PDB file of C-alpha atoms in Angstrom:
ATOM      1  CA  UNK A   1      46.976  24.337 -28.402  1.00 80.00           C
ATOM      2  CA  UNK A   2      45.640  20.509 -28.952  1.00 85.00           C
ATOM      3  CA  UNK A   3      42.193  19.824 -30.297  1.00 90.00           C
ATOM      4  CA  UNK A   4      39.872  17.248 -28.117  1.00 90.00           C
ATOM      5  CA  UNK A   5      39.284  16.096 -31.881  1.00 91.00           C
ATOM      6  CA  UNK A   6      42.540  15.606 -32.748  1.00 93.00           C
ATOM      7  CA  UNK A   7      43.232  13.842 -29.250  1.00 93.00           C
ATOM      8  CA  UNK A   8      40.154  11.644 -30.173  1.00 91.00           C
ATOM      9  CA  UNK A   9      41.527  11.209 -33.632  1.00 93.00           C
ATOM     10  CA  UNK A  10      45.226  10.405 -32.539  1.00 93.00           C
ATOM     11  CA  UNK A  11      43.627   7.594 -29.756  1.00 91.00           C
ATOM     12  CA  UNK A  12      41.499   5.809 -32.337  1.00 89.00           C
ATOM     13  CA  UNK A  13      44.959   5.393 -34.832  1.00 92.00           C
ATOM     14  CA  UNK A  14      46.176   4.256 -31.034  1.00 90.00           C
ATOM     15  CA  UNK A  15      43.922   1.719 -30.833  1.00 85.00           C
ATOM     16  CA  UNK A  16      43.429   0.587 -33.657  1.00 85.00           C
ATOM     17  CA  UNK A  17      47.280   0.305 -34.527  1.00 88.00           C
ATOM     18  CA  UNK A  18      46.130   0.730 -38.291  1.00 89.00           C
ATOM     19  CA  UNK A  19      45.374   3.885 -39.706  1.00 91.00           C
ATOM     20  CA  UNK A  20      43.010   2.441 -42.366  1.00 90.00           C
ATOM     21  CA  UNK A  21      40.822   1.059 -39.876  1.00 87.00           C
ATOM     22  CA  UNK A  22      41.107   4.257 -37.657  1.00 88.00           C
ATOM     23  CA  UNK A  23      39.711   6.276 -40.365  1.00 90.00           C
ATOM     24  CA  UNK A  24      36.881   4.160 -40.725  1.00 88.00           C
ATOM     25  CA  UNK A  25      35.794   3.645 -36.865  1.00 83.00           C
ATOM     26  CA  UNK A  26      36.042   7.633 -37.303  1.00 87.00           C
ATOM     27  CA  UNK A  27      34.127   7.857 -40.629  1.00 88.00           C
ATOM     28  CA  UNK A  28      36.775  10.189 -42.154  1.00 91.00           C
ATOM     29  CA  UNK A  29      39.305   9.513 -45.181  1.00 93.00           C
ATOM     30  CA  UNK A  30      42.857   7.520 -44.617  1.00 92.00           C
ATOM     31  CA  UNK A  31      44.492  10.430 -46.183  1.00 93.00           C
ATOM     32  CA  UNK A  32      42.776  12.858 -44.217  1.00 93.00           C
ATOM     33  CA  UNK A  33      43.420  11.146 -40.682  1.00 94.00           C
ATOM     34  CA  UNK A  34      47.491  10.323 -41.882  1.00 93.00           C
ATOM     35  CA  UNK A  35      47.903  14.331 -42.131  1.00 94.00           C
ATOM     36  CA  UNK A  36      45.934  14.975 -39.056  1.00 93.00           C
ATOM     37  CA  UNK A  37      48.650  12.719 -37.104  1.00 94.00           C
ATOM     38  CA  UNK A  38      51.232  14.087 -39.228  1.00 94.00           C
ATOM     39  CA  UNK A  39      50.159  17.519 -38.159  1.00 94.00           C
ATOM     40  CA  UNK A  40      49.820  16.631 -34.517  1.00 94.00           C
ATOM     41  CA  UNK A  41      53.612  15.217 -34.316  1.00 93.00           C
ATOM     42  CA  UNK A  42      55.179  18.295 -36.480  1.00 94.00           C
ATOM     43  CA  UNK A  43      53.025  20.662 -33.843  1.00 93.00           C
ATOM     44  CA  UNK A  44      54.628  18.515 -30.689  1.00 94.00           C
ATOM     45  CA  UNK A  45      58.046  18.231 -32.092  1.00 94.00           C
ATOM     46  CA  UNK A  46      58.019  14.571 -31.280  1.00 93.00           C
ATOM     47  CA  UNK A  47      57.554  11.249 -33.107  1.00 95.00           C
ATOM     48  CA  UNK A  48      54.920   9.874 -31.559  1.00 94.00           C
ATOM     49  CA  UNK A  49      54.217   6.499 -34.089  1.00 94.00           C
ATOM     50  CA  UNK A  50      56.411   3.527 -35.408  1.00 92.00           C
ATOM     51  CA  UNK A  51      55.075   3.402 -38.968  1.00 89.00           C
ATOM     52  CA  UNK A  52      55.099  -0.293 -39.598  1.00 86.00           C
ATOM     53  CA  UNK A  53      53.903  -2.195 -43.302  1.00 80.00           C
ATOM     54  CA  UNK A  54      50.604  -3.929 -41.259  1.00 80.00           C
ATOM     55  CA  UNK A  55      51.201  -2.441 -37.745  1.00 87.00           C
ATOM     56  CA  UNK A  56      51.395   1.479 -35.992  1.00 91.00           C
ATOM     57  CA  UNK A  57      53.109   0.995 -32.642  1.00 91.00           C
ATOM     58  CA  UNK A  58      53.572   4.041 -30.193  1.00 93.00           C
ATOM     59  CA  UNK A  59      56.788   5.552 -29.184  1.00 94.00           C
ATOM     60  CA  UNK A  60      57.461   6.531 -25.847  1.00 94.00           C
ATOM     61  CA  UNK A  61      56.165   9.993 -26.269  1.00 94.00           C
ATOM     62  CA  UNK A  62      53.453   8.145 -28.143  1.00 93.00           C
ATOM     63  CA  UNK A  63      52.721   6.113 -25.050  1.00 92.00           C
ATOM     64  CA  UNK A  64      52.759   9.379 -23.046  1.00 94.00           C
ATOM     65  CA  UNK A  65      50.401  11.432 -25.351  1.00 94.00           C
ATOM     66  CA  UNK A  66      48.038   8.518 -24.817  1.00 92.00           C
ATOM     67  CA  UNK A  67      48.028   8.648 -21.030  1.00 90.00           C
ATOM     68  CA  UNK A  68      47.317  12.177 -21.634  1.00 92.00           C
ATOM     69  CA  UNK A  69      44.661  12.020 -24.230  1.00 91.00           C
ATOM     70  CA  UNK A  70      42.866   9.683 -22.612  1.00 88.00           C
ATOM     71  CA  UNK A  71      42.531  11.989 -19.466  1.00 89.00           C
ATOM     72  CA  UNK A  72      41.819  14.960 -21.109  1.00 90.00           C
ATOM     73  CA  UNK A  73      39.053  13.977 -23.369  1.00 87.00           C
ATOM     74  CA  UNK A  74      37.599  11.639 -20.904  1.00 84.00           C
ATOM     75  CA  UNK A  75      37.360  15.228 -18.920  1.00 87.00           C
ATOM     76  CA  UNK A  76      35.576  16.993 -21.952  1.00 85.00           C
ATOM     77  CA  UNK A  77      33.169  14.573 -21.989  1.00 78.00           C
ATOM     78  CA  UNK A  78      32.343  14.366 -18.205  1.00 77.00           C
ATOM     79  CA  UNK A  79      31.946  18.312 -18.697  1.00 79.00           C
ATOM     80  CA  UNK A  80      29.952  18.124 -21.949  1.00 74.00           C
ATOM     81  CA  UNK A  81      27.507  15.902 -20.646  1.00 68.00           C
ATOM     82  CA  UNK A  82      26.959  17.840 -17.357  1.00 69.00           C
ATOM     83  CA  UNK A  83      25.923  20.792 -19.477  1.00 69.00           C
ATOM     84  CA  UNK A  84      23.588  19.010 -21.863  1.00 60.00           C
ATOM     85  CA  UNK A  85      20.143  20.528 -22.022  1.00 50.00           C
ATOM     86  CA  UNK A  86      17.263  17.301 -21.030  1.00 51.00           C
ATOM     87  CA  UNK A  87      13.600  17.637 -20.162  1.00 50.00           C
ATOM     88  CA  UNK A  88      14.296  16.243 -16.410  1.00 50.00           C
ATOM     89  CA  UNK A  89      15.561  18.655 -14.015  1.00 74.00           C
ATOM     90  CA  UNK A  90      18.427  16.454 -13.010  1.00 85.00           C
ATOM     91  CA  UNK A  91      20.731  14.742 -15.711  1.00 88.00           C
ATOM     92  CA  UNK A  92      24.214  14.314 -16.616  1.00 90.00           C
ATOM     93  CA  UNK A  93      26.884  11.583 -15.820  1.00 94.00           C
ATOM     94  CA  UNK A  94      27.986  10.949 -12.587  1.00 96.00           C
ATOM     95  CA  UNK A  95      31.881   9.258 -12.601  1.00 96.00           C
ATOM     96  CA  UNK A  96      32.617   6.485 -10.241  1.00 97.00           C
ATOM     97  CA  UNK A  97      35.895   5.033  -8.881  1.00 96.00           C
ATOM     98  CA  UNK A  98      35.138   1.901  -6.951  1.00 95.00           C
ATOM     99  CA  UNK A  99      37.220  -1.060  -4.998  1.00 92.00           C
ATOM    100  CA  UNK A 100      35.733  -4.586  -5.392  1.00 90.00           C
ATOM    101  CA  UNK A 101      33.686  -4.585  -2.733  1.00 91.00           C
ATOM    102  CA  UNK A 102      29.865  -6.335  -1.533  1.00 90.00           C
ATOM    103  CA  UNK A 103      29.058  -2.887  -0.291  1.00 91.00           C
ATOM    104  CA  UNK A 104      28.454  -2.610  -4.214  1.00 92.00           C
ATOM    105  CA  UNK A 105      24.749  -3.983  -3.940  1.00 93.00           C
ATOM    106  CA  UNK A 106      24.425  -1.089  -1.696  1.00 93.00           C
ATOM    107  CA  UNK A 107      25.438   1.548  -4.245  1.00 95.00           C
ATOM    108  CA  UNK A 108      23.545  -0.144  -6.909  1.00 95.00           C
ATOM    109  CA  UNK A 109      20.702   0.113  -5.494  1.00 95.00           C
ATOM    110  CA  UNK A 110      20.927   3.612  -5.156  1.00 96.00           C
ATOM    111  CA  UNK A 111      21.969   3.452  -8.820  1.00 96.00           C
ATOM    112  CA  UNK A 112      18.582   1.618  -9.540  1.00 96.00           C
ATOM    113  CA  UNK A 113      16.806   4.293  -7.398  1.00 95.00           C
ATOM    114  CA  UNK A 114      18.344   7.787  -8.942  1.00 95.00           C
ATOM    115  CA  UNK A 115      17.436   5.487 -12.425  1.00 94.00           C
ATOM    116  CA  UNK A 116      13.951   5.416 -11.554  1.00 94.00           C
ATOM    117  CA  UNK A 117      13.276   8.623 -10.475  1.00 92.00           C
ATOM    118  CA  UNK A 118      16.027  10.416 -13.477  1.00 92.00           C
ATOM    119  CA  UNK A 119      16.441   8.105 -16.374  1.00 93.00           C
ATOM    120  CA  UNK A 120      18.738  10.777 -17.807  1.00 92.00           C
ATOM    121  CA  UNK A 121      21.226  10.205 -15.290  1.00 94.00           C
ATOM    122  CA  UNK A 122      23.513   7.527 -16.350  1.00 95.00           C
ATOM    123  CA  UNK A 123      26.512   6.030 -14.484  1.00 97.00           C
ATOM    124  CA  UNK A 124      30.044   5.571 -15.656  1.00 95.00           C
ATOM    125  CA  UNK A 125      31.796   3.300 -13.663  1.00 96.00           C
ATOM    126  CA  UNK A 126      35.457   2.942 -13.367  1.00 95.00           C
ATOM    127  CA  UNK A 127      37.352  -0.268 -11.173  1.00 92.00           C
ATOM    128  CA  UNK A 128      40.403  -0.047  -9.558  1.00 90.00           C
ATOM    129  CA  UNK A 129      42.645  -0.573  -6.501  1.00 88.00           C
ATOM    130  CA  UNK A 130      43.039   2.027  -3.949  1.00 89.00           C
ATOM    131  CA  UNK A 131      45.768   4.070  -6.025  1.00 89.00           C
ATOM    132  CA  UNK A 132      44.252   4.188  -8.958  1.00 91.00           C
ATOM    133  CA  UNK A 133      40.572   5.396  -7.085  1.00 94.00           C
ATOM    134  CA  UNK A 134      42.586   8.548  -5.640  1.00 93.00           C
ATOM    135  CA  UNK A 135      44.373   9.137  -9.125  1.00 91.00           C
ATOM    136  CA  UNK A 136      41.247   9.814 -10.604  1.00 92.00           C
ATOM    137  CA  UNK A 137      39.555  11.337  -8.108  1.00 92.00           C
ATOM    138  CA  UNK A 138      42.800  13.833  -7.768  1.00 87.00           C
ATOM    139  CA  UNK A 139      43.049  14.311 -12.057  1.00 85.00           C
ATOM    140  CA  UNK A 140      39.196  15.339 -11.511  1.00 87.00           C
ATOM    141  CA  UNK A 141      38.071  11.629 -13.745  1.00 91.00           C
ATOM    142  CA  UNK A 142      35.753  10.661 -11.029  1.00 94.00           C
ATOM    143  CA  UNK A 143      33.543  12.304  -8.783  1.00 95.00           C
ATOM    144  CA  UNK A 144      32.906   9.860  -6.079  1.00 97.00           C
ATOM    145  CA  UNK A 145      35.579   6.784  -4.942  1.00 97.00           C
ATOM    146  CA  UNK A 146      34.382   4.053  -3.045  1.00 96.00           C
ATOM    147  CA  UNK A 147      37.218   1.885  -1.404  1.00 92.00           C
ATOM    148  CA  UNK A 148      38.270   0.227   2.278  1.00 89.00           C
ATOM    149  CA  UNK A 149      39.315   1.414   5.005  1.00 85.00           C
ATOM    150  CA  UNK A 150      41.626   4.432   2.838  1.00 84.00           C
ATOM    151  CA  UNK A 151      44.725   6.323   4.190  1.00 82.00           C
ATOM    152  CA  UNK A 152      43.205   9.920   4.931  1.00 86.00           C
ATOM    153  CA  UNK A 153      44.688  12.334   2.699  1.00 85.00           C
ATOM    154  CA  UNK A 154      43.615  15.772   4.160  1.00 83.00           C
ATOM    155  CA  UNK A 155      42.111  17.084   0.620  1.00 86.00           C
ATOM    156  CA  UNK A 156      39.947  14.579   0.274  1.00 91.00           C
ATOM    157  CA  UNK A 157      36.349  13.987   2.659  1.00 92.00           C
ATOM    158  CA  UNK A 158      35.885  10.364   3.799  1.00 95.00           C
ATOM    159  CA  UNK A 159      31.934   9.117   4.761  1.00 95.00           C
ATOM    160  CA  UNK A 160      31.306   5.420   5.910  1.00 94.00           C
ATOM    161  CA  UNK A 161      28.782   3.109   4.344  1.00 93.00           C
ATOM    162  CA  UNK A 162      25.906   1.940   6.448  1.00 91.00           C
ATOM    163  CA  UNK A 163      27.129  -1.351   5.893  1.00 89.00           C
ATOM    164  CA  UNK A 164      28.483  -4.128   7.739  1.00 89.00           C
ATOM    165  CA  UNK A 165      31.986  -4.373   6.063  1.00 89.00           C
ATOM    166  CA  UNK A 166      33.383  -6.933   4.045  1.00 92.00           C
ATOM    167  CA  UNK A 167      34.857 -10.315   5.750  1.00 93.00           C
ATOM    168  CA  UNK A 168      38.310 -10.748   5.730  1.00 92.00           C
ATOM    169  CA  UNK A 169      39.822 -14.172   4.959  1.00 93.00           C
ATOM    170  CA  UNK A 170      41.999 -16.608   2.519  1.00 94.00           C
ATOM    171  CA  UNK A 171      41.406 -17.945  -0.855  1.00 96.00           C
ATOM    172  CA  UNK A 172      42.133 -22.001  -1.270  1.00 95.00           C
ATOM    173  CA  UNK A 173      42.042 -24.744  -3.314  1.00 95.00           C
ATOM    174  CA  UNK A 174      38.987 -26.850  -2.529  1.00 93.00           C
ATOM    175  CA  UNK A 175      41.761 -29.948  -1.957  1.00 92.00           C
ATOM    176  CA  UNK A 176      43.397 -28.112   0.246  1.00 92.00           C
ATOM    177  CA  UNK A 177      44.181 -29.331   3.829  1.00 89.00           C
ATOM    178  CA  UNK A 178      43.131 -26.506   5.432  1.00 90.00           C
ATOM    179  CA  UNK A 179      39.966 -26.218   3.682  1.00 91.00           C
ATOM    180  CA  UNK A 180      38.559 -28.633   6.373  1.00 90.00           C
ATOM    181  CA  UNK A 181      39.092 -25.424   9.111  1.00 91.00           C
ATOM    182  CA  UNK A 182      35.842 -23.555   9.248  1.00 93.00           C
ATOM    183  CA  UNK A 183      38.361 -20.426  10.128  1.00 92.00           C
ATOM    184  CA  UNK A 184      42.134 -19.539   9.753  1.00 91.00           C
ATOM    185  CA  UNK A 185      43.593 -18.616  13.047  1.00 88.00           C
ATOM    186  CA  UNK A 186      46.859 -16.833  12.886  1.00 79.00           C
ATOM    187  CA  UNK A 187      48.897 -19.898  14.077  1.00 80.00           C
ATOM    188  CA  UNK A 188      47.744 -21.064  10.537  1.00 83.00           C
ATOM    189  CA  UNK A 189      48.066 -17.728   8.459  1.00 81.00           C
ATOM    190  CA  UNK A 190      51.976 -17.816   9.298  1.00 79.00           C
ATOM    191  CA  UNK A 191      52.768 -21.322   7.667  1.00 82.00           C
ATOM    192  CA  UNK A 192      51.111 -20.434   4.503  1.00 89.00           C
ATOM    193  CA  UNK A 193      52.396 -19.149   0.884  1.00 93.00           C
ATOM    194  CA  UNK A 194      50.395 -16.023   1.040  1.00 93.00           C
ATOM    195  CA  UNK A 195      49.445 -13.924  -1.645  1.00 94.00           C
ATOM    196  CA  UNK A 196      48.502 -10.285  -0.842  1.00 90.00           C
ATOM    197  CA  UNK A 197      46.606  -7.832  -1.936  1.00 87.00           C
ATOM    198  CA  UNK A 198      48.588  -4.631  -2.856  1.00 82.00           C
ATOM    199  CA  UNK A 199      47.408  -1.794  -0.623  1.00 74.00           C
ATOM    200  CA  UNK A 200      48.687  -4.308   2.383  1.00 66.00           C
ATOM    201  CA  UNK A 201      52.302  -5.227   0.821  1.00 53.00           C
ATOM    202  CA  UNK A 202      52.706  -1.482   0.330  1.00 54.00           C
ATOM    203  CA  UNK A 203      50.727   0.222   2.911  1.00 52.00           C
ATOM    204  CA  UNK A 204      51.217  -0.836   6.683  1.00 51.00           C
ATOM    205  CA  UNK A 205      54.078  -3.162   7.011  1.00 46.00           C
ATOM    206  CA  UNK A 206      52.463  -4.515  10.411  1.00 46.00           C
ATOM    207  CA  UNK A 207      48.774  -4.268  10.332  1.00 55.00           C
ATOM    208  CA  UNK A 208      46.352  -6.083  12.958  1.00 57.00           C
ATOM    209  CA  UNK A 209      45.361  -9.053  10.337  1.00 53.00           C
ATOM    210  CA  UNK A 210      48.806 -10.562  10.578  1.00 56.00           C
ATOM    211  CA  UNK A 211      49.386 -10.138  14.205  1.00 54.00           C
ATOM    212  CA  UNK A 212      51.545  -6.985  13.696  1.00 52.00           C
ATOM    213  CA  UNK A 213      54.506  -9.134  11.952  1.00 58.00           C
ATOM    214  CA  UNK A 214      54.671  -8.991   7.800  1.00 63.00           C
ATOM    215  CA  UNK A 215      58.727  -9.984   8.384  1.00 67.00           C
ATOM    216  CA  UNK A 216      57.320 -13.364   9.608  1.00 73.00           C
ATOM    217  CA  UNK A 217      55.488 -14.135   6.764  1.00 83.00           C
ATOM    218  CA  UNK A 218      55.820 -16.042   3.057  1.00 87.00           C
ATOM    219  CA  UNK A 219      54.119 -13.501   0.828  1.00 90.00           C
ATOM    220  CA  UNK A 220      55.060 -15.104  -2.542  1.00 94.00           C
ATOM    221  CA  UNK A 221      53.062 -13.130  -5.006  1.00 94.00           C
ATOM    222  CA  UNK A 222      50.844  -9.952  -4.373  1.00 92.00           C
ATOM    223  CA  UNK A 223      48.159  -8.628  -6.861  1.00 91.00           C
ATOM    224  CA  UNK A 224      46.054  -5.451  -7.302  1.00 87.00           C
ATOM    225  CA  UNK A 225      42.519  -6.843  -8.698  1.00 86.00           C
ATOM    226  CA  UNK A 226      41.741 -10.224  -7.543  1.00 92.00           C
ATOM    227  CA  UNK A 227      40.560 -12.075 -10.855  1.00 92.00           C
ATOM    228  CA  UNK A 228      43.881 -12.956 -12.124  1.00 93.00           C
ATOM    229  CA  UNK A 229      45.187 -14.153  -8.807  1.00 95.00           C
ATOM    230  CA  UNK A 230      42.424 -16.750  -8.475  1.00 96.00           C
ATOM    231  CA  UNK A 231      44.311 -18.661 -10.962  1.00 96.00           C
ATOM    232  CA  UNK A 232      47.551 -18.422  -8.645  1.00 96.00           C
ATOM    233  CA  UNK A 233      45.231 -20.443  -6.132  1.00 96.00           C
ATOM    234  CA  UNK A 234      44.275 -23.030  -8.607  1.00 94.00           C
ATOM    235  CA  UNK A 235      47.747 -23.764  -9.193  1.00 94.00           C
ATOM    236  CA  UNK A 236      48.775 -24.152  -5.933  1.00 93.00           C
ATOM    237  CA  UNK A 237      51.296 -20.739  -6.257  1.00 96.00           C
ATOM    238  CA  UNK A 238      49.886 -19.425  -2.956  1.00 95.00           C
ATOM    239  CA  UNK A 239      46.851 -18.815  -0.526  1.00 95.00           C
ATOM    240  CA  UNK A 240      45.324 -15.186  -1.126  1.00 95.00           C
ATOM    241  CA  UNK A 241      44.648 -12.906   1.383  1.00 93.00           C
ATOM    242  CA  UNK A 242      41.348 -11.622   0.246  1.00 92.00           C
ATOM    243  CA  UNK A 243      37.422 -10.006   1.212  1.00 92.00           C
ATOM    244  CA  UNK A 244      34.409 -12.351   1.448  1.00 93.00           C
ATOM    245  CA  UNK A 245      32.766 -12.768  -2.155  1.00 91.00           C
ATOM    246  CA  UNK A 246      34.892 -11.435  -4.338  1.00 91.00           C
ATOM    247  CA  UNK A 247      35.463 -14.451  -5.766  1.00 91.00           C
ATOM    248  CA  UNK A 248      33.492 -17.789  -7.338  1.00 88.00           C
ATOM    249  CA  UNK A 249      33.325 -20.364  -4.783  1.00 90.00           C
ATOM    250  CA  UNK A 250      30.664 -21.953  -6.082  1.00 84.00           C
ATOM    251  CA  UNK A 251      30.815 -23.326  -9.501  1.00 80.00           C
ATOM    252  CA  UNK A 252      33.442 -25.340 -10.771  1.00 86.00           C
ATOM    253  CA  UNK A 253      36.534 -23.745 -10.063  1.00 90.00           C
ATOM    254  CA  UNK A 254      38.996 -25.381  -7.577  1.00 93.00           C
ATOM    255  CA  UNK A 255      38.373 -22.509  -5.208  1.00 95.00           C
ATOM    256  CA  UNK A 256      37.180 -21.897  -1.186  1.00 95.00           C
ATOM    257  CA  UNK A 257      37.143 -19.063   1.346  1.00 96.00           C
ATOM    258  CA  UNK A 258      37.538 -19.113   4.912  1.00 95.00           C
ATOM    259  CA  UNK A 259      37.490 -16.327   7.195  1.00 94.00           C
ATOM    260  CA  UNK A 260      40.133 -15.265   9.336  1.00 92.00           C
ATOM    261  CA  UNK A 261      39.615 -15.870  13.482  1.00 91.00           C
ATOM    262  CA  UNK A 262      39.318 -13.676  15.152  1.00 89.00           C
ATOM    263  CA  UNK A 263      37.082 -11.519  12.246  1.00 90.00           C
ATOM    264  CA  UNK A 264      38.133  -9.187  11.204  1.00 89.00           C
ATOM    265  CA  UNK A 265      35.787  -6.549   8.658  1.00 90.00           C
ATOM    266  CA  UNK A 266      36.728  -4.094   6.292  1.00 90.00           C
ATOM    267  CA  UNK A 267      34.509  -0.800   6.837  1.00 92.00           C
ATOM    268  CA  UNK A 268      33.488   0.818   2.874  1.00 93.00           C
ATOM    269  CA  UNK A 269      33.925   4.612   2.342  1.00 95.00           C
ATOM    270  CA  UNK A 270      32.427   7.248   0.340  1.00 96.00           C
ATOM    271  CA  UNK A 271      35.761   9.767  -0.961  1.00 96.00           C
ATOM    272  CA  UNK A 272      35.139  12.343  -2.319  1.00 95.00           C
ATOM    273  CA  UNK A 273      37.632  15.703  -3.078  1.00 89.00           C
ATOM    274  CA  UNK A 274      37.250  18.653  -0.907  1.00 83.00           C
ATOM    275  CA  UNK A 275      35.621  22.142  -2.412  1.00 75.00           C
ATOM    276  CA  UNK A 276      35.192  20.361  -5.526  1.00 80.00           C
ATOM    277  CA  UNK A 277      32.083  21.480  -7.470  1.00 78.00           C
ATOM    278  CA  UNK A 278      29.692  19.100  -8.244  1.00 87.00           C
ATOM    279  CA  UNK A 279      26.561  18.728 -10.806  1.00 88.00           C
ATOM    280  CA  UNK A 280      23.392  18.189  -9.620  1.00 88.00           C
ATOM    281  CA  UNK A 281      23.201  14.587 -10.326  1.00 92.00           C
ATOM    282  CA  UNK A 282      26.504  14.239  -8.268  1.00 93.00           C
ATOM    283  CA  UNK A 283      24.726  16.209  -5.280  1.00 90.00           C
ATOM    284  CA  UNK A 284      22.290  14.226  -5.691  1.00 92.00           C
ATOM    285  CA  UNK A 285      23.679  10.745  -5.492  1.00 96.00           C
ATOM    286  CA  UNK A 286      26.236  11.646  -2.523  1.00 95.00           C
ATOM    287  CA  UNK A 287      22.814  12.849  -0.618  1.00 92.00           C
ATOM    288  CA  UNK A 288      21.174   9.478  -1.357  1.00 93.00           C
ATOM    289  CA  UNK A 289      24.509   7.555  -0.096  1.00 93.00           C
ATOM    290  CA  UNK A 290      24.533   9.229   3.110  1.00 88.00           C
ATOM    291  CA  UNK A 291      20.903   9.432   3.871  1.00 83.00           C
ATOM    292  CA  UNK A 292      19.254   6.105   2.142  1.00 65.00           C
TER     293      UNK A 292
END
């Protein structure tokens, strides 16, 4: 059977990539640490490092281990810390999976809240498209997922933010020529290089936004989180299809939003698993989101 320690030893050498500096993050001996791995890979039957002069690379079952590892003792310490013994009647960690959203100054401030009230609660959060959210809410890594508009998977409860839903629009250049258009009709949307978020390449192939026609359209790029395809805008790769303030329109980046006409809103959800046990803390929070 595997040790949390050992998993926690084997994803520091990870890492690190160095055993030497591994051992010292863990505040053990080199030697010590190089038989601990040696151990682990003699218990698996596998090879699980490429032993390099300067450099420790993973193999593939290396690379595997690590998805693993990082699951499983992420999940001892979610447990541990439920079951720690505080003063304050409610404590613990509570594990969130969220979408890039406004709707976050909403949970925040129920953050803030639960803070004042239980300073020994303490929030781990965890960002991430829609697949990713689910993943972790299905492996048990996250108690609560907040995301848009989800596909309703029958093991999982769905409860809608009090909020009025994002704005949907595009992402521009600040030269560009349709950044005089205080909307983007659809007439518009069709001529453009569009870049797309992933839950719409992959999800609905017709959804309203477009006017029920993807095959119609240029979508020359798509992306998951939208930081990295701001720079796509900037150098004129495409026009991204995007939710109001998500992105820096106001300093010096060449970059605009305009809403799509007619608006359109994307409603934020609470997810959580079904018949899934939850600490106090947990209770508590979900309470606060659907009563507050």
């Amino acid at each position: 059977m595997l040790e949390i320690r050992v998993l926690s030893y084997f994803l520091a050498v990870a890492r690190e990539q160095n055993i030497t500096r591994a051992a010292e993050f863990l505040h053990i001996t080199q030697p010590a640490l190089s038989r601990q791995m040696m151990d682990l890979e003699q218990q698996l039957g596998k090879l699980l490092f490429i032993r390099g002069r300067k450099k420790i690379t993973l193999t593939e079952d290396g690379e595997y281990l690590r998805k693993c590892a990082q699951e499983i003792v992420e999940l001892s310490e979610k447990a541990e810390s439920n079951f720690l013994d505080h003063t304050t009647p409610i404590s613990g960690d509570i594990y969130l999976a969220c979408g890039e959203s406004q709707a976050m100054e909403y949970i925040a401030a129920i953050c803030r809240n639960i803070q004042l009230e239980h300073p020994n609660v303490h929030f781990r959060f965890h960002s991430g498209d829609a697949d990713t959210i689910f993943e972790r809410l299905e492996k048990g890594l996250a108690d609560v997922g907040m995301l848009h508009d989800p596909i309703r998977y029958e093991k999982f409860d769905y409860v809608k933010l009090p909020t009025t839903g994002d704005r949907l629009g595009i992402l521009m250049p600040k030269d560009s020529h349709f950044a005089n258009s205080e909307y983007i009709t659809s007439e518009i949307f069709s001529d453009l290089p569009i870049i797309l978020p992933d839950q719409a390449f992959y999800g609905n192939p017709n959804p309203e936004w477009i006017g029920g026609n993807r095959s119609n359209l240029n979508i020359v790029a798509t992306y998951n989180l939208l930081y990295n395809a701001t720079f796509l805008v900037e150098q004129g790769v495409g026009f991204v299809v995007c939710l109001e303030g998500l992105a820096d329109t106001s300093g010096n980046r060449n970059l605009i939003f305009r809403p799509l006409y007619p608006e359109l809103r994307a409603d934020m959800y609470m997810v959580t698993k079904k018949y899934k046990t939850f600490s106090s803390s947990v209770k508590m929070f979900i309470k606060k989101v659907i009563t507050l």
